[in-house]
């Protein structure tokens, strides 16, 4: 009777220890999983930030590009108008000495038309250049997105890894419990 009592005590004690070990393993697993989730959240946040920054940059550059194009087009139009005005004035004076003035007017118009053409060409050049900048901005956004994808991938890896560690910890606890129960 005494021996049986002791045996029952030992078994009870060992079972208690086993239960503790399992509980400990589960605690550890929960903690590791929690840390992994927090880490993933931070990484995802950073990725989103990077993408947003790239988009903002792109928007800014595109805005500047539009401004420059508008400005140059305005200048080209002004130059053309100036040329036309001058030509009109010169043509008006031509009444006095038709032949001479007409010749001069033709020259002036030709000259001004050439200048206007130059100005338009310059504007187009600048616009092309600015459009190139917009392309770079788009590149930056794409880069940001790639980075974000990469970070998100790493975060997923970390979670996977932590989950693996948690599973190992739980298994370890269970093994300990079995061992203790077996000894009992």
PDB file of C-alpha atoms in Angstrom:
ATOM      1  CA  UNK A   1       0.000   0.000   0.000  1.00  0.00           C
ATOM      2  CA  UNK A   2       2.774   2.421   0.940  1.00  0.00           C
ATOM      3  CA  UNK A   3       4.768   1.611  -2.235  1.00  0.00           C
ATOM      4  CA  UNK A   4       1.656   2.014  -4.383  1.00  0.00           C
ATOM      5  CA  UNK A   5       1.030   5.376  -2.750  1.00  0.00           C
ATOM      6  CA  UNK A   6       4.583   6.506  -3.443  1.00  0.00           C
ATOM      7  CA  UNK A   7       4.344   5.306  -7.056  1.00  0.00           C
ATOM      8  CA  UNK A   8       1.104   7.240  -7.540  1.00  0.00           C
ATOM      9  CA  UNK A   9       2.786  10.334  -6.032  1.00  0.00           C
ATOM     10  CA  UNK A  10       5.785   9.996  -8.356  1.00  0.00           C
ATOM     11  CA  UNK A  11       3.554   9.551 -11.414  1.00  0.00           C
ATOM     12  CA  UNK A  12       1.483  12.598 -10.366  1.00  0.00           C
ATOM     13  CA  UNK A  13       4.659  14.623  -9.834  1.00  0.00           C
ATOM     14  CA  UNK A  14       6.159  13.574 -13.174  1.00  0.00           C
ATOM     15  CA  UNK A  15       2.901  14.303 -14.969  1.00  0.00           C
ATOM     16  CA  UNK A  16       2.928  17.758 -13.393  1.00  0.00           C
ATOM     17  CA  UNK A  17       6.487  18.332 -14.629  1.00  0.00           C
ATOM     18  CA  UNK A  18       5.539  17.122 -18.112  1.00  0.00           C
ATOM     19  CA  UNK A  19       2.547  19.484 -18.172  1.00  0.00           C
ATOM     20  CA  UNK A  20       4.854  22.367 -17.112  1.00  0.00           C
ATOM     21  CA  UNK A  21       7.314  21.509 -19.884  1.00  0.00           C
ATOM     22  CA  UNK A  22       4.543  21.462 -22.516  1.00  0.00           C
ATOM     23  CA  UNK A  23       3.170  24.779 -21.206  1.00  0.00           C
ATOM     24  CA  UNK A  24       6.678  26.296 -21.319  1.00  0.00           C
ATOM     25  CA  UNK A  25       7.180  25.095 -24.911  1.00  0.00           C
ATOM     26  CA  UNK A  26       3.842  26.608 -25.964  1.00  0.00           C
ATOM     27  CA  UNK A  27       4.718  29.922 -24.247  1.00  0.00           C
ATOM     28  CA  UNK A  28       8.037  30.043 -26.098  1.00  0.00           C
ATOM     29  CA  UNK A  29       6.329  29.258 -29.406  1.00  0.00           C
ATOM     30  CA  UNK A  30       3.735  32.015 -28.849  1.00  0.00           C
ATOM     31  CA  UNK A  31       6.428  34.557 -27.996  1.00  0.00           C
ATOM     32  CA  UNK A  32       8.531  33.722 -31.076  1.00  0.00           C
ATOM     33  CA  UNK A  33       5.464  33.877 -33.355  1.00  0.00           C
ATOM     34  CA  UNK A  34       4.492  37.262 -31.854  1.00  0.00           C
ATOM     35  CA  UNK A  35       7.982  38.666 -32.457  1.00  0.00           C
ATOM     36  CA  UNK A  36       7.912  37.411 -36.056  1.00  0.00           C
ATOM     37  CA  UNK A  37       4.556  39.083 -36.737  1.00  0.00           C
ATOM     38  CA  UNK A  38       5.771  42.398 -35.281  1.00  0.00           C
ATOM     39  CA  UNK A  39       8.932  42.219 -37.389  1.00  0.00           C
ATOM     40  CA  UNK A  40       6.906  41.517 -40.533  1.00  0.00           C
ATOM     41  CA  UNK A  41       4.610  44.485 -39.785  1.00  0.00           C
ATOM     42  CA  UNK A  42       7.587  46.872 -39.413  1.00  0.00           C
ATOM     43  CA  UNK A  43       9.184  45.624 -42.656  1.00  0.00           C
ATOM     44  CA  UNK A  44       5.892  45.953 -44.568  1.00  0.00           C
ATOM     45  CA  UNK A  45       5.510  49.514 -43.223  1.00  0.00           C
ATOM     46  CA  UNK A  46       8.996  50.419 -44.451  1.00  0.00           C
ATOM     47  CA  UNK A  47       8.258  48.932 -47.876  1.00  0.00           C
ATOM     48  CA  UNK A  48       5.048  50.990 -48.188  1.00  0.00           C
ATOM     49  CA  UNK A  49       7.004  54.135 -47.175  1.00  0.00           C
ATOM     50  CA  UNK A  50       9.610  53.493 -49.914  1.00  0.00           C
ATOM     51  CA  UNK A  51       6.908  53.067 -52.577  1.00  0.00           C
ATOM     52  CA  UNK A  52       5.102  56.260 -51.446  1.00  0.00           C
ATOM     53  CA  UNK A  53       8.382  58.238 -51.529  1.00  0.00           C
ATOM     54  CA  UNK A  54       9.084  57.065 -55.090  1.00  0.00           C
ATOM     55  CA  UNK A  55       5.570  58.015 -56.211  1.00  0.00           C
ATOM     56  CA  UNK A  56       5.858  61.482 -54.622  1.00  0.00           C
ATOM     57  CA  UNK A  57       9.178  62.063 -56.382  1.00  0.00           C
ATOM     58  CA  UNK A  58       7.693  60.972 -59.706  1.00  0.00           C
ATOM     59  CA  UNK A  59       4.701  63.297 -59.276  1.00  0.00           C
ATOM     60  CA  UNK A  60       6.987  66.237 -58.493  1.00  0.00           C
ATOM     61  CA  UNK A  61       9.252  65.656 -61.500  1.00  0.00           C
ATOM     62  CA  UNK A  62       6.249  65.192 -63.831  1.00  0.00           C
ATOM     63  CA  UNK A  63       4.779  68.471 -62.506  1.00  0.00           C
ATOM     64  CA  UNK A  64       8.023  70.326 -63.204  1.00  0.00           C
ATOM     65  CA  UNK A  65       8.178  68.824 -66.692  1.00  0.00           C
ATOM     66  CA  UNK A  66       4.678  70.078 -67.533  1.00  0.00           C
ATOM     67  CA  UNK A  67       5.588  73.568 -66.250  1.00  0.00           C
ATOM     68  CA  UNK A  68       8.715  73.780 -68.426  1.00  0.00           C
ATOM     69  CA  UNK A  69       6.867  72.618 -71.554  1.00  0.00           C
ATOM     70  CA  UNK A  70       4.113  75.189 -70.943  1.00  0.00           C
ATOM     71  CA  UNK A  71       6.663  77.979 -70.429  1.00  0.00           C
ATOM     72  CA  UNK A  72       8.645  77.177 -73.584  1.00  0.00           C
ATOM     73  CA  UNK A  73       5.485  76.904 -75.695  1.00  0.00           C
ATOM     74  CA  UNK A  74       4.479  80.353 -74.413  1.00  0.00           C
ATOM     75  CA  UNK A  75       7.886  81.820 -75.340  1.00  0.00           C
ATOM     76  CA  UNK A  76       7.735  80.276 -78.822  1.00  0.00           C
ATOM     77  CA  UNK A  77       4.249  81.727 -79.387  1.00  0.00           C
ATOM     78  CA  UNK A  78       5.486  85.158 -78.219  1.00  0.00           C
ATOM     79  CA  UNK A  79       8.460  85.053 -80.598  1.00  0.00           C
ATOM     80  CA  UNK A  80       6.207  84.099 -83.519  1.00  0.00           C
ATOM     81  CA  UNK A  81       3.756  86.915 -82.658  1.00  0.00           C
ATOM     82  CA  UNK A  82       6.604  89.420 -82.381  1.00  0.00           C
ATOM     83  CA  UNK A  83       7.881  88.368 -85.780  1.00  0.00           C
ATOM     84  CA  UNK A  84       4.411  88.736 -87.296  1.00  0.00           C
ATOM     85  CA  UNK A  85       3.925  92.178 -85.681  1.00  0.00           C
ATOM     86  CA  UNK A  86       7.275  93.422 -86.978  1.00  0.00           C
ATOM     87  CA  UNK A  87       6.481  92.049 -90.418  1.00  0.00           C
ATOM     88  CA  UNK A  88       3.094  93.817 -90.387  1.00  0.00           C
ATOM     89  CA  UNK A  89       4.727  97.122 -89.385  1.00  0.00           C
ATOM     90  CA  UNK A  90       7.391  96.835 -92.037  1.00  0.00           C
ATOM     91  CA  UNK A  91       4.776  95.907 -94.636  1.00  0.00           C
ATOM     92  CA  UNK A  92       2.806  99.034 -93.650  1.00  0.00           C
ATOM     93  CA  UNK A  93       5.835 101.243 -94.294  1.00  0.00           C
ATOM     94  CA  UNK A  94       6.248  99.570 -97.680  1.00  0.00           C
ATOM     95  CA  UNK A  95       3.560 101.865 -99.162  1.00  0.00           C
ATOM     96  CA  UNK A  96       6.208 104.665 -99.337  1.00  0.00           C
ATOM     97  CA  UNK A  97       8.821 102.666-101.213  1.00  0.00           C
ATOM     98  CA  UNK A  98       6.947  99.507-102.130  1.00  0.00           C
ATOM     99  CA  UNK A  99       9.715  97.580-103.825  1.00  0.00           C
ATOM    100  CA  UNK A 100      12.506  98.301-101.315  1.00  0.00           C
ATOM    101  CA  UNK A 101      10.299  97.966 -98.258  1.00  0.00           C
ATOM    102  CA  UNK A 102       8.687  94.787 -99.566  1.00  0.00           C
ATOM    103  CA  UNK A 103      12.148  93.285-100.023  1.00  0.00           C
ATOM    104  CA  UNK A 104      13.129  94.281 -96.475  1.00  0.00           C
ATOM    105  CA  UNK A 105       9.823  93.010 -95.082  1.00  0.00           C
ATOM    106  CA  UNK A 106      10.317  89.654 -96.771  1.00  0.00           C
ATOM    107  CA  UNK A 107      13.824  89.480 -95.272  1.00  0.00           C
ATOM    108  CA  UNK A 108      12.560  90.375 -91.778  1.00  0.00           C
ATOM    109  CA  UNK A 109       9.689  87.905 -91.935  1.00  0.00           C
ATOM    110  CA  UNK A 110      12.073  85.209 -93.148  1.00  0.00           C
ATOM    111  CA  UNK A 111      14.515  86.050 -90.360  1.00  0.00           C
ATOM    112  CA  UNK A 112      11.820  86.153 -87.661  1.00  0.00           C
ATOM    113  CA  UNK A 113      10.221  82.959 -88.951  1.00  0.00           C
ATOM    114  CA  UNK A 114      13.667  81.335 -88.637  1.00  0.00           C
ATOM    115  CA  UNK A 115      13.988  82.625 -85.054  1.00  0.00           C
ATOM    116  CA  UNK A 116      10.479  81.463 -84.175  1.00  0.00           C
ATOM    117  CA  UNK A 117      11.256  78.029 -85.625  1.00  0.00           C
ATOM    118  CA  UNK A 118      14.459  77.945 -83.527  1.00  0.00           C
ATOM    119  CA  UNK A 119      12.517  78.854 -80.371  1.00  0.00           C
ATOM    120  CA  UNK A 120       9.908  76.161 -81.034  1.00  0.00           C
ATOM    121  CA  UNK A 121      12.692  73.620 -81.703  1.00  0.00           C
ATOM    122  CA  UNK A 122      14.401  74.621 -78.438  1.00  0.00           C
ATOM    123  CA  UNK A 123      11.120  74.217 -76.549  1.00  0.00           C
ATOM    124  CA  UNK A 124      10.637  70.765 -78.064  1.00  0.00           C
ATOM    125  CA  UNK A 125      14.224  69.825 -77.074  1.00  0.00           C
ATOM    126  CA  UNK A 126      13.633  70.921 -73.481  1.00  0.00           C
ATOM    127  CA  UNK A 127      10.293  69.086 -73.410  1.00  0.00           C
ATOM    128  CA  UNK A 128      12.014  65.918 -74.622  1.00  0.00           C
ATOM    129  CA  UNK A 129      14.672  66.305 -71.937  1.00  0.00           C
ATOM    130  CA  UNK A 130      12.030  66.817 -69.237  1.00  0.00           C
ATOM    131  CA  UNK A 131      10.102  63.791 -70.520  1.00  0.00           C
ATOM    132  CA  UNK A 132      13.340  61.835 -70.019  1.00  0.00           C
ATOM    133  CA  UNK A 133      13.327  63.018 -66.395  1.00  0.00           C
ATOM    134  CA  UNK A 134       9.756  61.745 -66.001  1.00  0.00           C
ATOM    135  CA  UNK A 135      11.043  58.372 -67.264  1.00  0.00           C
ATOM    136  CA  UNK A 136      13.685  58.408 -64.526  1.00  0.00           C
ATOM    137  CA  UNK A 137      10.996  59.188 -61.950  1.00  0.00           C
ATOM    138  CA  UNK A 138       8.982  56.191 -63.160  1.00  0.00           C
ATOM    139  CA  UNK A 139      12.186  54.123 -62.823  1.00  0.00           C
ATOM    140  CA  UNK A 140      12.534  55.344 -59.198  1.00  0.00           C
ATOM    141  CA  UNK A 141       8.944  54.281 -58.437  1.00  0.00           C
ATOM    142  CA  UNK A 142       9.605  50.861 -60.002  1.00  0.00           C
ATOM    143  CA  UNK A 143      12.793  50.524 -57.937  1.00  0.00           C
ATOM    144  CA  UNK A 144      10.838  51.394 -54.786  1.00  0.00           C
ATOM    145  CA  UNK A 145       8.220  48.762 -55.625  1.00  0.00           C
ATOM    146  CA  UNK A 146      10.949  46.139 -56.239  1.00  0.00           C
ATOM    147  CA  UNK A 147      12.542  47.024 -52.906  1.00  0.00           C
ATOM    148  CA  UNK A 148       9.157  46.747 -51.195  1.00  0.00           C
ATOM    149  CA  UNK A 149       8.577  43.327 -52.766  1.00  0.00           C
ATOM    150  CA  UNK A 150      12.033  42.209 -51.609  1.00  0.00           C
ATOM    151  CA  UNK A 151      11.470  43.450 -48.024  1.00  0.00           C
ATOM    152  CA  UNK A 152       8.043  41.799 -47.920  1.00  0.00           C
ATOM    153  CA  UNK A 153       9.690  38.556 -49.116  1.00  0.00           C
ATOM    154  CA  UNK A 154      12.293  38.805 -46.350  1.00  0.00           C
ATOM    155  CA  UNK A 155       9.557  39.469 -43.791  1.00  0.00           C
ATOM    156  CA  UNK A 156       7.689  36.348 -44.952  1.00  0.00           C
ATOM    157  CA  UNK A 157      10.964  34.373 -44.667  1.00  0.00           C
ATOM    158  CA  UNK A 158      11.448  35.637 -41.073  1.00  0.00           C
ATOM    159  CA  UNK A 159       7.884  34.631 -40.097  1.00  0.00           C
ATOM    160  CA  UNK A 160       8.438  31.191 -41.660  1.00  0.00           C
ATOM    161  CA  UNK A 161      11.719  30.812 -39.777  1.00  0.00           C
ATOM    162  CA  UNK A 162      10.239  31.950 -36.441  1.00  0.00           C
ATOM    163  CA  UNK A 163       7.250  29.635 -36.929  1.00  0.00           C
ATOM    164  CA  UNK A 164       9.721  26.777 -37.501  1.00  0.00           C
ATOM    165  CA  UNK A 165      11.538  27.676 -34.257  1.00  0.00           C
ATOM    166  CA  UNK A 166       8.207  27.824 -32.406  1.00  0.00           C
ATOM    167  CA  UNK A 167       7.228  24.371 -33.725  1.00  0.00           C
ATOM    168  CA  UNK A 168      10.635  23.017 -32.644  1.00  0.00           C
ATOM    169  CA  UNK A 169      10.209  24.503 -29.161  1.00  0.00           C
ATOM    170  CA  UNK A 170       6.725  22.965 -28.824  1.00  0.00           C
ATOM    171  CA  UNK A 171       8.039  19.570 -30.011  1.00  0.00           C
ATOM    172  CA  UNK A 172      10.913  19.795 -27.517  1.00  0.00           C
ATOM    173  CA  UNK A 173       8.433  20.478 -24.702  1.00  0.00           C
ATOM    174  CA  UNK A 174       6.277  17.521 -25.740  1.00  0.00           C
ATOM    175  CA  UNK A 175       9.336  15.207 -25.935  1.00  0.00           C
ATOM    176  CA  UNK A 176      10.409  16.304 -22.436  1.00  0.00           C
ATOM    177  CA  UNK A 177       6.905  15.627 -21.160  1.00  0.00           C
ATOM    178  CA  UNK A 178       6.864  12.154 -22.717  1.00  0.00           C
ATOM    179  CA  UNK A 179      10.297  11.385 -21.274  1.00  0.00           C
ATOM    180  CA  UNK A 180       9.278  12.521 -17.791  1.00  0.00           C
ATOM    181  CA  UNK A 181       5.999  10.598 -17.983  1.00  0.00           C
ATOM    182  CA  UNK A 182       7.943   7.509 -19.173  1.00  0.00           C
ATOM    183  CA  UNK A 183      10.352   7.785 -16.224  1.00  0.00           C
ATOM    184  CA  UNK A 184       7.341   8.045 -13.907  1.00  0.00           C
TER     185      UNK A 184
END
